[in-house]
XYZ file of C-alpha atoms in Angstrom:
640
model
C 21.986 2.026 30.399
C 20.049 2.236 27.147
C 22.326 2.763 24.170
C 21.398 4.648 21.035
C 23.297 4.947 17.838
C 24.025 7.130 14.859
C 24.248 4.426 12.252
C 26.382 6.147 9.625
C 29.053 7.082 12.131
C 29.021 3.639 13.702
C 29.888 2.267 10.269
C 32.765 4.688 9.691
C 34.130 4.298 13.202
C 34.011 0.538 12.943
C 35.870 0.469 9.628
C 38.574 2.720 11.048
C 38.989 0.618 14.159
C 38.956 -2.585 12.131
C 41.637 -1.343 9.750
C 43.832 -0.081 12.589
C 43.632 -3.315 14.563
C 45.185 -6.737 13.967
C 48.608 -5.282 13.265
C 50.123 -8.739 13.174
C 48.159 -9.405 9.976
C 48.916 -6.056 8.375
C 50.542 -7.543 5.296
C 47.488 -9.716 4.666
C 44.965 -6.854 4.733
C 42.922 -5.916 1.696
C 43.504 -2.390 0.350
C 41.416 0.075 2.359
C 40.012 1.638 -0.803
C 38.470 -1.594 -2.087
C 35.747 -2.779 0.267
C 34.499 -5.645 -1.893
C 31.410 -7.630 -0.972
C 33.534 -10.761 -0.668
C 35.738 -9.081 1.917
C 32.838 -7.552 3.869
C 31.035 -10.858 4.235
C 34.106 -12.658 5.532
C 33.761 -10.967 8.926
C 30.630 -10.707 11.053
C 31.224 -7.155 12.282
C 31.737 -5.889 8.742
C 28.511 -7.610 7.741
C 26.780 -5.756 10.556
C 28.344 -2.505 9.353
C 26.855 -3.225 5.915
C 23.473 -3.555 7.643
C 23.978 -0.130 9.216
C 24.379 1.317 5.739
C 21.032 -0.217 4.785
C 19.477 1.582 7.747
C 21.199 4.777 6.768
C 19.569 4.948 3.339
C 16.105 3.730 4.309
C 14.954 7.240 3.490
C 16.782 7.592 0.200
C 19.825 9.572 1.332
C 22.224 9.861 4.243
C 21.621 13.475 5.202
C 17.863 13.808 5.620
C 16.571 10.357 6.450
C 12.813 9.784 6.294
C 10.253 12.493 6.875
C 11.840 15.459 8.698
C 12.989 17.613 5.791
C 12.933 21.134 4.443
C 9.898 20.220 2.315
C 7.440 18.156 4.339
C 5.192 15.575 2.710
C 2.305 17.248 4.544
C 2.743 20.193 2.156
C 1.342 17.859 -0.505
C -1.951 17.834 1.429
C -4.515 20.277 2.779
C -2.438 20.707 5.970
C 0.514 22.847 4.898
C 1.857 25.096 2.144
C 5.354 24.824 0.708
C 6.000 28.532 0.198
C 9.240 28.159 -1.754
C 8.502 25.342 -4.192
C 4.703 25.011 -4.317
C 4.840 24.465 -8.073
C 6.973 21.362 -7.570
C 4.327 19.739 -5.356
C 2.686 18.241 -8.432
C 0.254 16.077 -6.439
C -1.768 19.179 -5.533
C -1.389 20.882 -8.906
C -3.050 18.295 -11.150
C 0.015 18.154 -13.407
C 1.716 15.016 -12.080
C 2.753 12.840 -15.039
C 5.368 10.136 -15.786
C 7.456 12.840 -17.472
C 6.971 15.576 -14.890
C 6.960 14.441 -11.275
C 8.336 17.472 -9.443
C 9.054 16.564 -5.824
C 7.631 13.096 -6.494
C 10.602 12.355 -8.692
C 13.547 13.677 -6.702
C 15.311 13.519 -3.353
C 12.968 15.930 -1.580
C 10.419 13.123 -1.177
C 12.965 10.403 -1.855
C 11.922 8.012 0.914
C 8.573 7.253 -0.738
C 9.787 6.934 -4.335
C 10.532 4.103 -6.755
C 14.245 4.433 -7.472
C 15.300 5.389 -3.941
C 13.524 2.421 -2.387
C 14.754 -0.071 -4.975
C 18.302 1.141 -4.454
C 18.098 0.075 -0.824
C 16.200 -3.119 -1.620
C 19.209 -4.022 -3.763
C 21.463 -3.438 -0.737
C 19.290 -5.570 1.528
C 19.079 -8.390 -0.998
C 22.867 -8.382 -1.240
C 23.045 -8.697 2.533
C 20.477 -11.498 2.685
C 22.213 -13.293 -0.167
C 25.592 -13.291 1.569
C 24.901 -13.324 5.294
C 24.626 -17.106 5.656
C 28.183 -17.439 4.311
C 29.688 -15.252 7.042
C 31.972 -17.373 9.282
C 30.830 -17.774 12.876
C 32.947 -18.720 15.875
C 30.326 -19.112 18.593
C 26.663 -19.356 19.468
C 26.736 -15.607 20.027
C 27.890 -15.132 16.429
C 25.097 -17.370 15.174
C 22.556 -15.364 17.150
C 23.987 -12.155 15.743
C 23.639 -13.458 12.182
C 20.005 -14.371 12.873
C 19.328 -10.890 14.222
C 21.003 -9.205 11.232
C 18.775 -11.229 8.919
C 15.665 -10.233 10.855
C 16.669 -6.565 10.695
C 17.254 -6.899 6.959
C 13.769 -8.343 6.494
C 12.369 -5.369 8.400
C 14.235 -2.854 6.241
C 13.149 -4.570 3.027
C 9.554 -4.637 4.266
C 9.831 -0.943 5.135
C 11.034 -0.035 1.653
C 8.396 -2.194 -0.014
C 5.677 -0.727 2.202
C 6.683 2.733 1.009
C 6.469 1.516 -2.578
C 3.073 -0.127 -2.140
C 1.595 2.947 -0.471
C 2.817 5.131 -3.353
C 2.348 2.929 -6.427
C 0.261 -0.151 -5.552
C 1.621 -3.438 -6.849
C 5.325 -3.280 -7.688
C 8.201 -5.429 -8.924
C 9.105 -8.021 -6.301
C 12.793 -8.886 -5.975
C 14.016 -11.158 -3.211
C 17.524 -12.068 -4.322
C 20.852 -10.454 -5.027
C 21.254 -9.012 -8.510
C 23.596 -10.820 -10.885
C 25.133 -9.520 -14.089
C 23.152 -12.057 -16.107
C 19.765 -11.069 -14.677
C 17.161 -9.993 -17.231
C 15.956 -6.562 -16.160
C 14.084 -5.759 -19.364
C 11.396 -8.341 -18.668
C 10.620 -7.263 -15.108
C 6.885 -6.912 -14.427
C 4.850 -5.541 -11.565
C 3.146 -7.946 -9.200
C -0.478 -7.439 -8.240
C -1.449 -5.431 -5.181
C -2.343 -8.634 -3.350
C 0.928 -10.350 -4.264
C 2.883 -7.307 -3.127
C 1.013 -7.186 0.173
C 1.622 -10.877 0.844
C 5.329 -10.516 0.018
C 5.716 -7.716 2.558
C 3.722 -9.546 5.215
C 5.997 -12.568 4.821
C 9.057 -10.384 5.415
C 7.400 -8.770 8.418
C 6.494 -12.098 9.985
C 10.129 -13.193 9.601
C 11.265 -9.923 11.140
C 8.882 -10.189 14.090
C 9.988 -13.763 14.745
C 13.706 -12.924 14.686
C 13.957 -9.444 16.167
C 14.552 -8.743 19.859
C 12.404 -6.685 22.196
C 13.334 -2.994 22.423
C 15.059 -3.558 25.779
C 17.504 -5.989 24.181
C 18.894 -3.904 21.303
C 20.483 -0.522 20.666
C 17.959 2.263 20.237
C 17.422 3.118 16.586
C 17.553 -0.463 15.323
C 14.514 -2.530 14.437
C 12.607 -4.360 17.151
C 9.655 -6.715 17.316
C 7.505 -3.707 18.111
C 8.765 -1.767 15.087
C 8.039 -4.652 12.717
C 4.603 -5.167 14.272
C 3.825 -1.428 13.976
C 4.855 -1.470 10.319
C 2.529 -4.430 9.803
C -0.296 -2.509 11.464
C 0.400 0.552 9.277
C 0.430 -1.517 6.103
C -2.740 -3.465 6.873
C -4.550 -0.292 7.898
C -3.654 1.376 4.607
C -4.736 -1.503 2.378
C -8.091 -1.770 4.146
C -9.092 1.672 2.848
C -11.614 2.527 0.155
C -8.932 3.244 -2.441
C -7.791 -0.370 -2.740
C -11.124 -2.046 -2.173
C -13.056 -1.183 -5.294
C -13.033 2.581 -4.869
C -10.754 3.349 -7.813
C -10.136 1.295 -10.964
C -11.638 -1.749 -9.284
C -10.752 -4.148 -12.117
C -7.042 -3.229 -12.131
C -5.202 -5.679 -9.871
C -2.187 -3.358 -9.591
C -4.184 -0.878 -7.521
C -7.249 -2.758 -6.283
C -7.899 -6.117 -4.639
C -9.985 -8.535 -6.679
C -11.339 -10.690 -3.844
C -14.077 -8.436 -2.401
C -12.768 -9.238 1.073
C -12.254 -5.844 2.676
C -13.790 -6.975 5.946
C -11.050 -9.562 6.429
C -8.389 -6.938 5.769
C -10.010 -4.705 8.390
C -9.972 -7.595 10.861
C -6.308 -8.245 10.071
C -5.504 -4.557 10.616
C -7.370 -4.555 13.917
C -5.589 -7.680 15.162
C -2.146 -6.401 14.146
C -2.675 -3.196 16.116
C -4.243 -5.041 19.067
C -1.153 -7.213 19.479
C 0.933 -4.078 20.039
C -1.631 -2.475 22.345
C -1.742 -5.647 24.430
C 2.041 -5.566 24.904
C 2.797 -8.692 22.906
C 5.915 -7.086 21.424
C 7.058 -4.941 24.338
C 5.640 -2.129 26.416
C 4.391 0.912 24.493
C 2.168 3.698 25.808
C 1.136 7.284 25.180
C 3.280 9.926 26.860
C 1.401 11.592 29.677
C -1.857 10.899 31.474
C -4.738 9.280 29.580
C -7.520 9.819 32.116
C -10.288 12.387 31.653
C -8.854 15.924 32.058
C -10.291 18.502 34.487
C -13.689 19.814 33.408
C -12.534 23.380 34.006
C -8.886 23.739 33.073
C -6.586 26.560 34.145
C -4.240 28.168 31.639
C -1.320 26.499 33.404
C -2.938 23.073 33.120
C -3.747 23.637 29.447
C -0.174 24.611 28.637
C 1.133 21.598 30.570
C -0.872 19.360 28.242
C 0.477 21.293 25.249
C 4.057 20.955 26.489
C 3.654 17.235 27.123
C 2.408 16.689 23.566
C 5.091 18.942 22.084
C 7.845 17.130 23.967
C 6.910 13.834 22.313
C 8.563 15.230 19.170
C 11.593 16.776 20.881
C 13.231 13.630 22.267
C 17.013 13.746 21.945
C 18.297 10.916 24.095
C 16.578 7.787 25.313
C 13.079 7.499 23.872
C 9.964 7.234 25.977
C 7.417 4.449 25.525
C 5.454 6.257 22.808
C 8.283 5.945 20.286
C 8.298 2.675 18.360
C 10.801 3.491 15.605
C 12.621 6.640 14.615
C 15.704 8.299 13.182
C 18.136 9.938 15.592
C 20.087 13.091 14.809
C 23.309 14.201 16.474
C 24.189 17.869 16.141
C 26.740 18.402 13.354
C 27.278 14.668 12.947
C 25.972 12.198 10.401
C 22.331 12.572 9.505
C 21.439 16.213 9.948
C 18.204 18.094 10.264
C 17.452 21.794 10.675
C 13.750 22.063 11.422
C 14.077 25.422 13.156
C 15.856 26.920 10.156
C 13.608 25.307 7.551
C 10.245 26.084 9.136
C 10.878 28.874 11.641
C 9.679 32.489 11.222
C 11.556 34.905 8.999
C 11.890 37.361 11.881
C 14.311 34.861 13.426
C 16.305 34.628 10.165
C 14.618 31.333 9.282
C 12.976 30.145 6.073
C 9.313 29.828 7.035
C 8.503 26.778 4.937
C 5.588 24.336 5.436
C 2.973 26.762 6.701
C -0.368 25.677 8.208
C -3.447 26.428 6.119
C -6.429 28.281 7.609
C -8.969 25.529 6.982
C -6.899 23.096 9.040
C -6.121 25.659 11.738
C -9.870 25.924 12.283
C -10.111 22.163 12.830
C -8.362 22.438 16.198
C -11.064 22.429 18.865
C -11.735 24.710 21.800
C -10.257 23.654 25.127
C -13.612 22.269 26.285
C -13.753 19.912 23.297
C -16.369 21.831 21.325
C -15.696 22.658 17.657
C -14.082 25.995 16.895
C -16.543 28.265 15.070
C -15.160 31.294 13.296
C -18.608 32.890 13.056
C -19.627 32.136 16.655
C -19.986 35.833 17.510
C -21.231 36.977 14.095
C -23.240 34.132 12.521
C -22.699 33.734 8.805
C -19.511 35.814 8.680
C -16.876 33.129 8.089
C -14.062 35.402 6.903
C -13.856 38.362 9.301
C -13.461 38.675 13.067
C -13.183 42.179 14.474
C -13.431 43.611 17.963
C -12.456 46.528 20.147
C -10.080 46.311 23.083
C -13.019 46.721 25.460
C -14.868 43.846 23.820
C -11.749 41.675 23.976
C -11.238 42.382 27.656
C -14.805 41.267 28.307
C -14.449 38.139 26.157
C -10.840 37.060 25.397
C -12.088 34.297 23.084
C -12.998 36.903 20.479
C -9.327 36.449 19.605
C -9.510 33.257 17.511
C -6.306 31.939 19.066
C -7.477 32.104 22.689
C -9.122 29.178 24.453
C -8.099 26.557 21.935
C -7.167 22.943 22.674
C -3.591 22.131 23.830
C -2.525 20.590 20.509
C -3.261 23.893 18.783
C -0.535 25.553 20.846
C 1.863 22.643 20.273
C 1.353 22.662 16.501
C 0.762 26.248 15.363
C 2.816 29.442 15.620
C 0.224 32.210 15.322
C 0.258 35.962 15.809
C 1.017 36.528 19.490
C 2.341 33.025 20.169
C 5.292 32.986 22.598
C 8.606 32.086 20.981
C 12.329 32.769 21.378
C 13.720 35.988 22.829
C 15.172 38.399 20.294
C 16.903 41.700 20.785
C 14.952 43.726 18.243
C 11.490 43.077 19.673
C 9.658 40.915 22.198
C 9.468 37.132 22.330
C 6.098 36.756 20.621
C 5.363 35.934 17.004
C 4.449 39.124 15.137
C 2.535 38.396 11.965
C -0.049 41.175 12.289
C 0.369 44.604 10.765
C 0.323 47.584 13.111
C -1.856 50.443 11.820
C -1.189 53.952 13.102
C -4.799 54.952 12.532
C -8.162 54.170 14.156
C -10.059 51.097 13.023
C -13.473 51.841 14.497
C -14.626 53.688 11.390
C -14.195 50.628 9.152
C -15.779 48.112 11.506
C -19.193 46.716 10.676
C -21.051 44.947 7.899
C -18.622 45.096 5.019
C -17.496 42.397 2.615
C -13.913 41.185 2.582
C -13.266 43.178 -0.589
C -14.685 46.365 0.933
C -12.738 45.831 4.123
C -9.467 45.299 2.276
C -10.079 48.372 0.102
C -10.655 50.499 3.192
C -7.483 49.191 4.813
C -5.495 49.794 1.621
C -6.128 53.528 1.929
C -4.216 53.424 5.214
C -1.105 51.818 3.715
C 1.255 54.739 4.485
C 0.665 54.221 8.215
C 0.799 50.403 8.200
C 3.891 48.617 9.519
C 4.267 44.915 8.780
C 4.955 42.530 11.634
C 8.482 41.268 12.221
C 7.404 37.783 11.092
C 5.340 38.798 8.064
C 5.908 39.250 4.343
C 5.989 42.981 4.989
C 8.863 42.652 7.460
C 12.128 44.508 7.000
C 14.000 41.232 7.498
C 13.812 38.424 4.896
C 10.318 39.288 3.700
C 10.529 36.523 1.085
C 10.550 33.949 3.894
C 7.493 35.451 5.571
C 4.262 33.531 5.955
C 1.850 33.336 3.040
C -0.900 31.702 5.094
C -0.758 33.731 8.306
C 0.864 30.947 10.355
C 4.075 29.008 10.932
C 4.501 25.386 11.926
C 5.318 24.824 15.617
C 5.451 21.031 15.767
C 8.955 19.515 15.949
C 10.556 22.943 16.468
C 12.836 23.262 19.487
C 12.493 26.611 21.256
C 15.980 26.145 22.756
C 17.603 26.054 19.295
C 18.715 29.094 17.307
C 17.658 27.913 13.867
C 19.973 30.309 12.067
C 22.998 28.642 13.670
C 22.281 25.219 15.133
C 21.121 21.866 13.854
C 18.199 20.208 15.566
C 18.804 16.998 17.485
C 15.258 15.780 18.069
C 14.317 12.332 16.778
C 12.110 11.867 13.733
C 9.311 9.621 15.006
C 8.626 7.333 12.080
C 6.228 5.166 14.086
C 4.655 5.941 17.438
C 2.045 4.352 19.656
C -0.625 6.970 18.884
C -0.631 5.831 15.242
C -1.205 2.233 16.335
C -4.148 3.313 18.499
C -5.610 5.240 15.579
C -5.222 2.259 13.245
C -6.967 0.067 15.796
C -9.789 2.564 16.338
C -10.418 2.898 12.612
C -10.598 -0.850 12.063
C -13.017 -1.205 14.979
C -15.286 1.557 13.671
C -15.325 0.199 10.121
C -16.149 -3.261 11.495
C -19.069 -1.818 13.452
C -17.400 -2.040 16.877
C -18.196 1.590 17.613
C -17.811 1.642 21.389
C -14.360 0.039 21.276
C -13.254 2.423 18.536
C -14.421 5.572 20.318
C -13.007 4.370 23.642
C -9.605 4.068 21.958
C -9.890 7.530 20.399
C -10.739 8.940 23.808
C -7.375 7.803 25.171
C -5.678 10.017 22.591
C -8.035 12.910 23.299
C -7.592 12.641 27.061
C -3.799 12.614 26.706
C -4.172 15.828 24.707
C -6.262 17.446 27.452
C -9.641 17.013 25.738
C -12.771 15.316 27.086
C -13.804 11.989 25.636
C -16.534 11.519 23.035
C -19.803 9.661 23.682
C -19.361 6.001 22.745
C -22.928 5.275 21.591
C -23.168 6.985 18.210
C -23.759 5.986 14.605
C -20.969 4.551 12.489
C -21.081 7.655 10.290
C -20.578 9.955 13.284
C -17.848 7.725 14.703
C -16.039 7.755 11.348
C -16.217 11.546 11.174
C -14.833 11.882 14.687
C -12.102 9.353 13.993
C -10.911 11.084 10.831
C -10.887 14.415 12.619
C -8.838 12.950 15.459
C -6.299 11.446 13.079
C -5.898 14.773 11.305
C -5.167 16.653 14.525
C -3.073 14.024 16.322
C -0.866 13.250 13.297
C -0.764 16.819 11.983
C 2.305 17.643 9.851
C 3.833 14.164 10.254
C 3.155 13.095 6.648
C 0.347 10.735 7.614
C -2.300 12.911 5.950
C -0.946 12.201 2.445
C -1.742 8.537 2.895
C -5.050 9.100 4.689
C -6.712 11.387 2.140
C -5.766 8.949 -0.618
C -6.810 5.862 1.319
C -10.203 7.433 2.127
C -10.527 8.870 -1.400
C -11.364 12.385 -0.209
C -8.749 14.309 -2.207
C -11.439 15.801 -4.430
C -12.981 17.356 -1.311
C -9.845 18.668 0.407
C -7.414 19.636 -2.378
C -8.547 23.158 -3.271
C -7.414 26.767 -3.562
C -7.031 28.648 -0.293
C -6.417 32.157 0.975
C -4.175 33.974 3.469
C -5.084 35.237 6.933
C -4.429 38.968 7.317
C -4.350 40.537 10.783
C -4.434 44.244 11.649
C -4.060 45.932 15.036
C -5.186 49.585 14.955
C -4.044 52.367 17.264
C -7.478 52.669 18.905
C -7.384 49.055 20.126
C -9.456 47.618 17.279
C -8.230 44.302 15.843
C -9.291 42.656 12.596
C -8.646 39.068 11.507
C -9.511 38.717 7.829
C -9.425 35.507 5.823
C -8.671 37.393 2.647
C -10.773 35.705 -0.019
C -9.708 38.381 -2.509
C -6.162 36.939 -2.572
C -4.869 33.423 -3.176
C -2.202 31.813 -1.018
C -1.995 28.894 -3.446
C -3.913 27.514 -6.416
C -4.562 23.797 -6.368
C -6.239 21.293 -8.642
C -7.155 17.660 -8.128
C -6.983 14.865 -10.731
C -8.227 11.398 -9.737
C -5.370 9.610 -11.458
C -3.048 11.125 -8.851
C -4.437 8.788 -6.186
C -1.457 6.669 -7.268
C 1.918 8.001 -8.321
C 2.962 7.291 -11.890
C 5.977 5.141 -12.621
C 8.456 7.556 -14.159
C 9.160 7.383 -17.872
C 12.800 6.721 -17.041
C 11.915 3.521 -15.161
C 9.570 2.298 -17.875
C 12.247 2.907 -20.498
C 14.568 0.689 -18.457
C 11.962 -2.084 -18.193
C 9.383 -1.728 -20.999
C 7.127 -4.471 -19.620
C 6.285 -2.411 -16.547
C 2.615 -1.465 -16.623
C 1.798 2.156 -15.916
C -0.705 3.139 -13.243
C -4.216 3.928 -14.531
C -4.891 7.334 -16.031
C -1.307 8.185 -17.013
């Protein structure tokens, strides 16, 4: 049977069992409150327990490891809005500086930041510096030492990859710290040197790690190291690091004018995984062309299949390459349902989808969603009578959309948990006890909102809105809630979630491969790979004979939708250097249902959901003033 572990509790349980055993040597035991390095590395199982602690702080802290947190990294992009601490998301505010980093200087985004990653690199270097001195009694012990080393190389590569993708070239440290080390003279290596350092660690990890079938779930495998290599090489092949920004600065840009080779390396790294060189990985669900005419039941089956990828609690399926496991009320904890769920369910409503991205989800037949399809040129208002809706249900902008829309977005009318006070559907819309027919027609958003304002005494806010009687402050500011990674079986007010955070999955590898192919001019291979992801999601494939420009547009769209809300977008919009196009102010969606059956969906351009500002220097995070004060020879990133 496949085993899977909660690393922090394995460590504690092992120490307890170790201290309670060997009673015949009780008088020779070290004090239990002084776990010195010398003592730990005298026994192979304690050395392994030290490794578990390195796993446990890969994300900066022991409670919310990696990306599944109250404040998602995707809220620092055009995907989501952090409704409670938007001002702290300095990346989208244009006020990110070495002295004021907001979330980019504290534990909320700890797993991508300088001090958190170096703290764990220190741990790993201690392990690598001592592990060869651990006594062994058998060939099995020697093999275990070799595996521990390989896992340590993976963890160090993981932490350094996070640093490179946030800062560019960084300080490279490959040995245990000593008291006599000179920290004041530390300098940053170039981007190329940093990349090569990480690749060396990854090659060592791949060579020494077992296949996923031969190790406890949750620990590093050959596939995990190979996927990290693919992720890293894909990132560094982007425009940002290949002359697109501060091209003469070797901390943030390569100096060799050899982007094509990096693209080839990225393609080959992903291809090795796709070909099964490091174990069997595959998309969950069918990857053949879906039915041309899909029933509602078939559509929702595709949505459920996609949604379930992110709700795995026990043994992982073949899509998962590496992740963090959560056990309810034990060890690492996560409360997605509480953090992101609707206020009408006594949840906090954070990380809300933004209208522009909601419109990127296609129709179920694979055609683009068009807000103004039934009223050309009107991109802010949709209105219809009940009779019109009965004749054409797709007048409702949330009907007839692709399966991933329903797996990712909680919208007005979306089915959700039962509750005693009302029905089991999300209620964001306001109910208006007055007819709406008289204010239908050719009016601007401002005129429409003014007309509706006169009806305020007879307007009742939805149970999941900011006008709700319950926890209005947690109500949606955008008109939506995040659905992805929420477990409908969990009462967010009470229970922890148990679903795994998928740090790396096979879909990302396919996307990395497709991008490299397209950028290298291998259009048919790239589109064919994208079509596997689309087909799994219940969408028809794209034509494979198109221009590179069209293929690139389709690819970037597919990555946005497939990886929505997983944090990937923060790296993509920087890598492609499109932040100036996508970081912008946006508005809320207001919905009204009138007592005569009229409904109005208004993208309220007279109100702001959030103000945002882009500054090109923010393509790279600044090194904090605190770190530079510790090591004055550290060069700052350009523009700060």
